[in-house]
Amino acid sequence: MKRRQTAAAVLLAGLMVFAAAVSAEETEGMTGSGSTSGTPAAETAAVRVGGLKGPTSMGIASLGVAMADREEANTYEKVMVTAADELTAMVIGGEVDIALLPANVAGILYNRTEGGVKVIDINTLGVLYVVETGDSIASVEDLRGKTLYLTGKGTTPDYALQYLLRQHGLTTSDVTLEYRSEPTEVVSLLAENEDAVGLLPQPFVTVAQMQNENLKIALDLTKEWENAAGADGSSLVTGVTIVRTEFLEEQETAVQGFLADHEASTAYTNDNPAEAAHLIESLGIVEKAAVAEKAIPYCNITYIDGEEMKDSLGGYLQVLYDMDPASVGGALPDDGFYYIAGETQQEQ
């Protein structure tokens, strides 16, 4: 894929963060907004990107700011919302071209629209952690006889936990699951009871640790999933990126450019958490930059495409389907769900 230059419109936002550290000449070179040789700017493609506030959108915070140079460029309009159903409505209504969604929601949307969307990459692996103030938990087996506080009964975090329990020969008879309506309630319980054990997503883990310095991560469910899944290739997947099939068919070059930009933006977020945190705050992805900066290393922000994406995501959706078919829209998405760059051209 050709490397395209970043759009000048998005650069203006990035300059507010980087102006103190980067000279005007360096900034121009980084963003490709102009050329000292007088070479005219390349034609751009406008891409509307929708995301959810939280870890799944952290990887696009620098999209259009810290891109690698390419001969062509996309411009990006980024829209952040708080609820997945709001974002799926925007996808169905054609208000956004590309969206970052929970993995199972993407499957539901694919089934609902009868192939109207395709998944193009995995943007976030697991963000779930078992936390405690003591030293009693070093493995999943150590949860036996414990009471675990968590949110979202019948949601994907609940299914992920129960899958891991089952893989270790445990059931809800061995581990008492106490559900709360909000992560903040779990945080409060952990602060009030030093013996309490909780399951929390990022960035709530970071928030809880900032409030209680004795609270520590006991188990990373992403690593535990990898250990339990073994050779099947599946991963604990939180977020994926989808594209409207109609937009892909009309603007495949722009979509491939987005993938290159997304990969670069993800790397920038992981490699420069302090700088990326300010962009994350400015977009409203996380309320405070200080929280975002501390949370980034634990959010498993990633970029996975191609066959690896298909294997990891397909295995994860299979687990959810086995737990509850409705969790992925009633049917396991078929091969048409997965976009792998290059396959379209080979088929034509």
Short mmCIF file of C-alpha atoms in Angstrom, two decimals:
data_model
loop_
_atom_site.label_atom_id
_atom_site.label_comp_id
_atom_site.label_asym_id
_atom_site.label_seq_id
_atom_site.Cartn_x
_atom_site.Cartn_y
_atom_site.Cartn_z
CA MET A 1 0.00 0.00 0.00
CA LYS A 2 1.23 3.45 -0.89
CA ARG A 3 1.96 5.78 1.99
CA ARG A 4 -0.22 8.88 1.85
CA GLN A 5 0.32 12.30 3.40
CA THR A 6 -1.77 13.58 6.32
CA ALA A 7 -4.46 16.19 5.76
CA ALA A 8 -3.74 19.81 6.70
CA ALA A 9 -7.10 20.24 8.38
CA VAL A 10 -6.37 17.59 11.01
CA LEU A 11 -2.82 18.86 11.42
CA LEU A 12 -4.11 22.08 13.01
CA ALA A 13 -5.42 20.12 15.99
CA GLY A 14 -2.18 18.23 16.32
CA LEU A 15 -0.09 21.37 16.29
CA MET A 16 -1.59 22.50 19.58
CA VAL A 17 -0.01 19.45 21.22
CA PHE A 18 3.26 19.30 19.38
CA ALA A 19 4.10 22.95 18.63
CA ALA A 20 6.27 23.37 21.71
CA ALA A 21 8.40 20.38 20.82
CA VAL A 22 8.51 20.44 17.03
CA SER A 23 9.65 23.32 14.83
CA ALA A 24 7.50 24.58 11.99
CA GLU A 25 9.75 22.98 9.39
CA GLU A 26 9.78 19.62 11.23
CA THR A 27 6.01 19.73 11.62
CA GLU A 28 5.51 20.34 7.93
CA GLY A 29 7.73 17.39 7.15
CA MET A 30 5.93 15.13 9.61
CA THR A 31 2.45 15.89 8.32
CA GLY A 32 3.13 16.37 4.65
CA SER A 33 0.95 19.47 4.52
CA GLY A 34 3.21 21.11 1.97
CA SER A 35 6.48 20.83 0.07
CA THR A 36 9.43 23.22 -0.19
CA SER A 37 9.99 22.02 -3.75
CA GLY A 38 6.60 23.35 -4.83
CA THR A 39 5.12 19.91 -5.55
CA PRO A 40 1.31 20.26 -5.54
CA ALA A 41 -0.60 18.50 -2.74
CA ALA A 42 -2.06 15.09 -3.61
CA GLU A 43 -5.79 14.59 -4.03
CA THR A 44 -7.40 13.52 -0.76
CA ALA A 45 -10.25 11.21 0.20
CA ALA A 46 -12.60 12.23 3.02
CA VAL A 47 -13.34 9.47 5.51
CA ARG A 48 -15.84 9.78 8.35
CA VAL A 49 -14.75 7.70 11.36
CA GLY A 50 -16.96 6.96 14.35
CA GLY A 51 -15.75 5.66 17.68
CA LEU A 52 -16.86 4.95 21.23
CA LYS A 53 -15.47 6.81 24.19
CA GLY A 54 -13.04 4.45 25.92
CA PRO A 55 -10.11 2.17 25.06
CA THR A 56 -11.36 1.02 21.65
CA SER A 57 -10.86 4.52 20.23
CA MET A 58 -7.50 5.34 21.83
CA GLY A 59 -5.67 4.01 18.79
CA ILE A 60 -7.19 6.61 16.45
CA ALA A 61 -6.45 9.60 18.66
CA SER A 62 -3.47 10.61 16.52
CA LEU A 63 -5.12 9.65 13.23
CA GLY A 64 -4.26 12.49 10.87
CA VAL A 65 -1.57 13.88 13.19
CA ALA A 66 1.32 11.42 13.38
CA MET A 67 1.01 9.67 10.04
CA ALA A 68 3.71 8.30 7.80
CA ASP A 69 4.19 10.19 4.51
CA ARG A 70 2.35 8.86 1.48
CA GLU A 71 1.76 10.14 -2.02
CA GLU A 72 -1.96 10.39 -1.36
CA ALA A 73 -3.81 11.30 1.81
CA ASN A 74 -7.12 10.81 3.57
CA THR A 75 -8.77 13.51 5.61
CA TYR A 76 -10.58 12.29 8.70
CA GLU A 77 -13.68 13.52 10.45
CA LYS A 78 -13.77 11.81 13.85
CA VAL A 79 -17.01 11.49 15.82
CA MET A 80 -17.08 10.05 19.36
CA VAL A 81 -20.24 8.77 21.04
CA THR A 82 -20.93 7.00 24.32
CA ALA A 83 -23.26 4.15 23.29
CA ALA A 84 -22.75 1.33 20.80
CA ASP A 85 -26.35 1.47 19.58
CA GLU A 86 -25.91 5.15 18.72
CA LEU A 87 -22.85 4.32 16.65
CA THR A 88 -24.46 1.36 14.89
CA ALA A 89 -27.38 3.62 13.94
CA MET A 90 -24.89 6.03 12.39
CA VAL A 91 -23.34 3.19 10.39
CA ILE A 92 -26.72 1.96 9.15
CA GLY A 93 -27.76 5.52 8.30
CA GLY A 94 -24.59 6.13 6.32
CA GLU A 95 -23.45 8.92 8.65
CA VAL A 96 -20.02 7.33 9.13
CA ASP A 97 -17.94 5.25 6.74
CA ILE A 98 -15.73 3.45 9.24
CA ALA A 99 -16.53 2.65 12.87
CA LEU A 100 -14.74 1.14 15.87
CA LEU A 101 -17.14 -1.18 17.68
CA PRO A 102 -17.17 -3.96 20.27
CA ALA A 103 -16.32 -7.21 18.51
CA ASN A 104 -19.67 -8.89 19.13
CA VAL A 105 -21.60 -5.77 18.09
CA ALA A 106 -19.80 -5.87 14.76
CA GLY A 107 -21.03 -9.44 14.30
CA ILE A 108 -24.57 -8.44 15.21
CA LEU A 109 -24.42 -5.54 12.74
CA TYR A 110 -23.14 -7.81 9.96
CA ASN A 111 -26.07 -10.17 10.46
CA ARG A 112 -28.58 -7.37 10.85
CA THR A 113 -27.51 -5.62 7.64
CA GLU A 114 -27.07 -8.89 5.73
CA GLY A 115 -23.45 -8.19 4.90
CA GLY A 116 -23.69 -4.40 4.88
CA VAL A 117 -20.44 -4.10 6.84
CA LYS A 118 -17.06 -5.82 6.89
CA VAL A 119 -14.45 -6.02 9.63
CA ILE A 120 -11.06 -4.65 8.56
CA ASP A 121 -8.92 -4.89 11.69
CA ILE A 122 -8.80 -5.63 15.40
CA ASN A 123 -8.08 -2.45 17.34
CA THR A 124 -8.21 -3.58 20.97
CA LEU A 125 -7.61 -6.90 22.70
CA GLY A 126 -8.76 -7.51 26.26
CA VAL A 127 -9.14 -4.64 28.72
CA LEU A 128 -10.40 -6.77 31.62
CA TYR A 129 -8.47 -7.31 34.85
CA VAL A 130 -9.08 -9.07 38.14
CA VAL A 131 -7.96 -6.72 40.90
CA GLU A 132 -7.50 -7.07 44.66
CA THR A 133 -5.70 -5.45 47.56
CA GLY A 134 -4.30 -8.70 48.95
CA ASP A 135 -2.04 -11.40 47.56
CA SER A 136 -4.45 -14.31 47.34
CA ILE A 137 -4.84 -14.59 43.55
CA ALA A 138 -2.06 -15.65 41.20
CA SER A 139 -4.06 -17.83 38.82
CA VAL A 140 -7.63 -18.43 37.68
CA GLU A 141 -7.77 -21.47 39.96
CA ASP A 142 -7.22 -19.16 42.93
CA LEU A 143 -10.68 -17.68 42.34
CA ARG A 144 -12.21 -20.86 43.76
CA GLY A 145 -14.23 -20.00 46.88
CA LYS A 146 -14.01 -16.26 46.19
CA THR A 147 -16.73 -13.69 45.59
CA LEU A 148 -16.01 -11.68 42.47
CA TYR A 149 -17.68 -8.32 41.88
CA LEU A 150 -18.29 -7.33 38.26
CA THR A 151 -20.71 -5.58 35.93
CA GLY A 152 -22.76 -6.63 32.94
CA LYS A 153 -24.50 -9.94 33.58
CA GLY A 154 -25.01 -11.64 30.23
CA THR A 155 -22.57 -9.34 28.42
CA THR A 156 -19.30 -10.18 26.71
CA PRO A 157 -17.10 -9.50 29.80
CA ASP A 158 -19.30 -11.92 31.74
CA TYR A 159 -19.02 -14.51 28.97
CA ALA A 160 -15.23 -14.06 28.79
CA LEU A 161 -14.90 -14.64 32.50
CA GLN A 162 -17.16 -17.69 32.48
CA TYR A 163 -15.25 -19.13 29.51
CA LEU A 164 -12.00 -18.86 31.48
CA LEU A 165 -13.59 -20.37 34.56
CA ARG A 166 -14.84 -23.29 32.48
CA GLN A 167 -11.44 -23.77 30.86
CA HIS A 168 -9.99 -24.18 34.36
CA GLY A 169 -12.69 -26.58 35.52
CA LEU A 170 -14.58 -23.99 37.56
CA THR A 171 -18.27 -23.07 37.54
CA THR A 172 -20.40 -20.40 39.17
CA SER A 173 -20.83 -22.87 42.02
CA ASP A 174 -17.10 -22.56 42.70
CA VAL A 175 -16.91 -18.77 42.25
CA THR A 176 -19.68 -16.46 43.45
CA LEU A 177 -20.37 -13.74 40.90
CA GLU A 178 -21.91 -10.57 42.33
CA TYR A 179 -23.10 -8.18 39.62
CA ARG A 180 -23.31 -4.42 39.92
CA SER A 181 -24.83 -1.96 37.49
CA GLU A 182 -21.78 0.31 37.06
CA PRO A 183 -17.99 -0.12 37.29
CA THR A 184 -17.94 2.77 39.76
CA GLU A 185 -19.92 0.60 42.19
CA VAL A 186 -17.28 -2.10 41.97
CA VAL A 187 -14.58 0.52 42.55
CA SER A 188 -16.40 1.68 45.69
CA LEU A 189 -16.71 -1.89 47.00
CA LEU A 190 -13.00 -2.45 46.50
CA ALA A 191 -12.24 0.74 48.43
CA GLU A 192 -14.54 -0.21 51.31
CA ASN A 193 -13.59 -3.88 51.66
CA GLU A 194 -9.93 -4.87 51.58
CA ASP A 195 -10.87 -8.51 51.00
CA ALA A 196 -13.03 -7.76 47.94
CA VAL A 197 -12.02 -9.01 44.50
CA GLY A 198 -13.25 -7.26 41.38
CA LEU A 199 -13.31 -7.63 37.62
CA LEU A 200 -12.89 -4.24 35.97
CA PRO A 201 -12.14 -2.89 32.50
CA GLN A 202 -9.65 -0.17 31.76
CA PRO A 203 -9.59 2.74 32.36
CA PHE A 204 -11.62 2.01 35.52
CA VAL A 205 -8.74 -0.09 36.83
CA THR A 206 -6.48 2.94 36.57
CA VAL A 207 -9.05 5.19 38.21
CA ALA A 208 -9.48 2.71 41.06
CA GLN A 209 -5.72 2.44 41.57
CA MET A 210 -5.39 6.23 41.67
CA GLN A 211 -7.96 6.21 44.48
CA ASN A 212 -6.50 3.20 46.30
CA GLU A 213 -2.74 2.77 46.07
CA ASN A 214 -2.98 -0.73 47.58
CA LEU A 215 -5.14 -2.04 44.75
CA LYS A 216 -3.23 -4.15 42.25
CA ILE A 217 -3.80 -6.22 39.17
CA ALA A 218 -3.98 -9.93 39.99
CA LEU A 219 -4.96 -11.37 36.61
CA ASP A 220 -4.86 -10.04 33.05
CA LEU A 221 -7.74 -11.79 31.27
CA THR A 222 -6.10 -11.26 27.86
CA LYS A 223 -3.07 -13.31 28.90
CA GLU A 224 -5.24 -15.86 30.66
CA TRP A 225 -7.31 -16.26 27.48
CA GLU A 226 -4.19 -16.84 25.39
CA ASN A 227 -3.02 -19.49 27.85
CA ALA A 228 -6.41 -21.20 27.93
CA ALA A 229 -7.12 -21.03 24.19
CA GLY A 230 -3.88 -22.79 23.29
CA ALA A 231 -3.45 -23.66 19.64
CA ASP A 232 -6.87 -22.55 18.37
CA GLY A 233 -5.50 -19.09 17.61
CA SER A 234 -8.32 -17.14 19.23
CA SER A 235 -7.79 -14.04 21.32
CA LEU A 236 -9.84 -12.06 23.79
CA VAL A 237 -11.00 -9.27 21.50
CA THR A 238 -12.64 -6.10 22.77
CA GLY A 239 -12.81 -3.84 19.75
CA VAL A 240 -12.73 -4.13 15.97
CA THR A 241 -12.91 -1.69 13.08
CA ILE A 242 -15.63 -2.10 10.48
CA VAL A 243 -16.36 -0.39 7.17
CA ARG A 244 -19.64 -0.02 5.32
CA THR A 245 -19.49 -2.46 2.40
CA GLU A 246 -20.83 0.20 0.05
CA PHE A 247 -18.03 2.60 0.99
CA LEU A 248 -15.44 -0.16 0.63
CA GLU A 249 -16.63 -0.98 -2.87
CA GLU A 250 -16.55 2.69 -3.88
CA GLN A 251 -13.39 3.77 -2.04
CA GLU A 252 -11.21 0.70 -1.51
CA THR A 253 -8.01 2.72 -1.94
CA ALA A 254 -9.16 5.10 0.80
CA VAL A 255 -9.92 2.15 3.07
CA GLN A 256 -6.47 0.70 2.49
CA GLY A 257 -5.05 4.13 3.26
CA PHE A 258 -7.01 4.18 6.50
CA LEU A 259 -5.54 0.83 7.45
CA ALA A 260 -2.01 2.20 6.96
CA ASP A 261 -2.90 5.31 8.94
CA HIS A 262 -4.59 3.29 11.68
CA GLU A 263 -1.53 1.09 12.08
CA ALA A 264 0.71 4.16 12.36
CA SER A 265 -1.66 5.91 14.76
CA THR A 266 -1.87 2.84 17.00
CA ALA A 267 1.92 2.62 17.14
CA TYR A 268 2.10 6.31 18.02
CA THR A 269 -0.40 5.93 20.88
CA ASN A 270 1.51 3.00 22.36
CA ASP A 271 4.95 4.54 21.87
CA ASN A 272 4.05 8.07 23.04
CA PRO A 273 1.44 7.70 25.79
CA ALA A 274 2.01 11.16 27.30
CA GLU A 275 1.48 12.99 24.01
CA ALA A 276 -1.33 10.68 22.86
CA ALA A 277 -3.13 11.14 26.18
CA HIS A 278 -3.66 14.84 25.46
CA LEU A 279 -5.21 14.00 22.09
CA ILE A 280 -7.37 11.35 23.76
CA GLU A 281 -8.62 13.93 26.25
CA SER A 282 -9.24 16.54 23.55
CA LEU A 283 -11.46 14.11 21.65
CA GLY A 284 -13.36 13.15 24.81
CA ILE A 285 -12.30 9.50 24.53
CA VAL A 286 -11.17 9.58 28.17
CA GLU A 287 -12.04 12.51 30.38
CA LYS A 288 -8.58 13.18 31.81
CA ALA A 289 -5.20 12.91 30.09
CA ALA A 290 -3.56 11.75 33.32
CA VAL A 291 -5.87 8.74 33.47
CA ALA A 292 -5.40 7.98 29.78
CA GLU A 293 -1.61 8.10 30.03
CA LYS A 294 -1.53 5.61 32.91
CA ALA A 295 -4.13 3.36 31.29
CA ILE A 296 -2.64 3.11 27.77
CA PRO A 297 -0.05 0.41 28.59
CA TYR A 298 -2.84 -1.79 29.99
CA CYS A 299 -5.46 -1.29 27.28
CA ASN A 300 -3.93 -3.73 24.76
CA ILE A 301 -4.39 -1.22 21.95
CA THR A 302 -3.36 -3.04 18.81
CA TYR A 303 -3.58 -3.30 15.05
CA ILE A 304 -4.22 -6.75 13.62
CA ASP A 305 -5.45 -7.37 10.10
CA GLY A 306 -5.48 -10.11 7.49
CA GLU A 307 -5.60 -13.80 8.31
CA GLU A 308 -4.41 -13.23 11.87
CA MET A 309 -7.42 -10.96 12.43
CA LYS A 310 -9.73 -13.59 11.00
CA ASP A 311 -8.32 -16.37 13.17
CA SER A 312 -8.26 -14.35 16.39
CA LEU A 313 -11.68 -12.78 15.94
CA GLY A 314 -13.33 -15.87 14.51
CA GLY A 315 -12.24 -17.96 17.47
CA TYR A 316 -13.47 -15.33 19.93
CA LEU A 317 -16.87 -15.02 18.25
CA GLN A 318 -17.15 -18.82 18.24
CA VAL A 319 -16.75 -18.81 22.03
CA LEU A 320 -19.45 -16.16 22.39
CA TYR A 321 -21.76 -18.01 20.01
CA ASP A 322 -21.35 -21.21 22.00
CA MET A 323 -22.24 -19.31 25.18
CA ASP A 324 -25.21 -17.49 23.64
CA PRO A 325 -25.92 -17.24 19.88
CA ALA A 326 -27.74 -13.94 20.43
CA SER A 327 -24.46 -12.37 21.58
CA VAL A 328 -23.24 -12.33 17.97
CA GLY A 329 -26.58 -11.75 16.26
CA GLY A 330 -27.96 -15.29 16.17
CA ALA A 331 -25.52 -16.68 13.64
CA LEU A 332 -21.76 -16.90 13.47
CA PRO A 333 -20.54 -14.43 10.80
CA ASP A 334 -19.36 -16.19 7.64
CA ASP A 335 -16.20 -15.51 5.63
CA GLY A 336 -17.85 -12.53 3.94
CA PHE A 337 -17.53 -10.67 7.24
CA TYR A 338 -13.74 -10.40 6.95
CA TYR A 339 -11.99 -7.98 4.60
CA ILE A 340 -8.42 -8.94 3.78
CA ALA A 341 -6.59 -6.43 1.59
CA GLY A 342 -5.57 -7.93 -1.74
CA GLU A 343 -8.25 -10.60 -1.89
CA THR A 344 -10.70 -8.28 -3.67
CA GLN A 345 -8.25 -7.55 -6.47
CA GLN A 346 -7.36 -11.24 -6.83
CA GLU A 347 -11.01 -12.18 -7.20
CA GLN A 348 -11.67 -9.57 -9.88
#
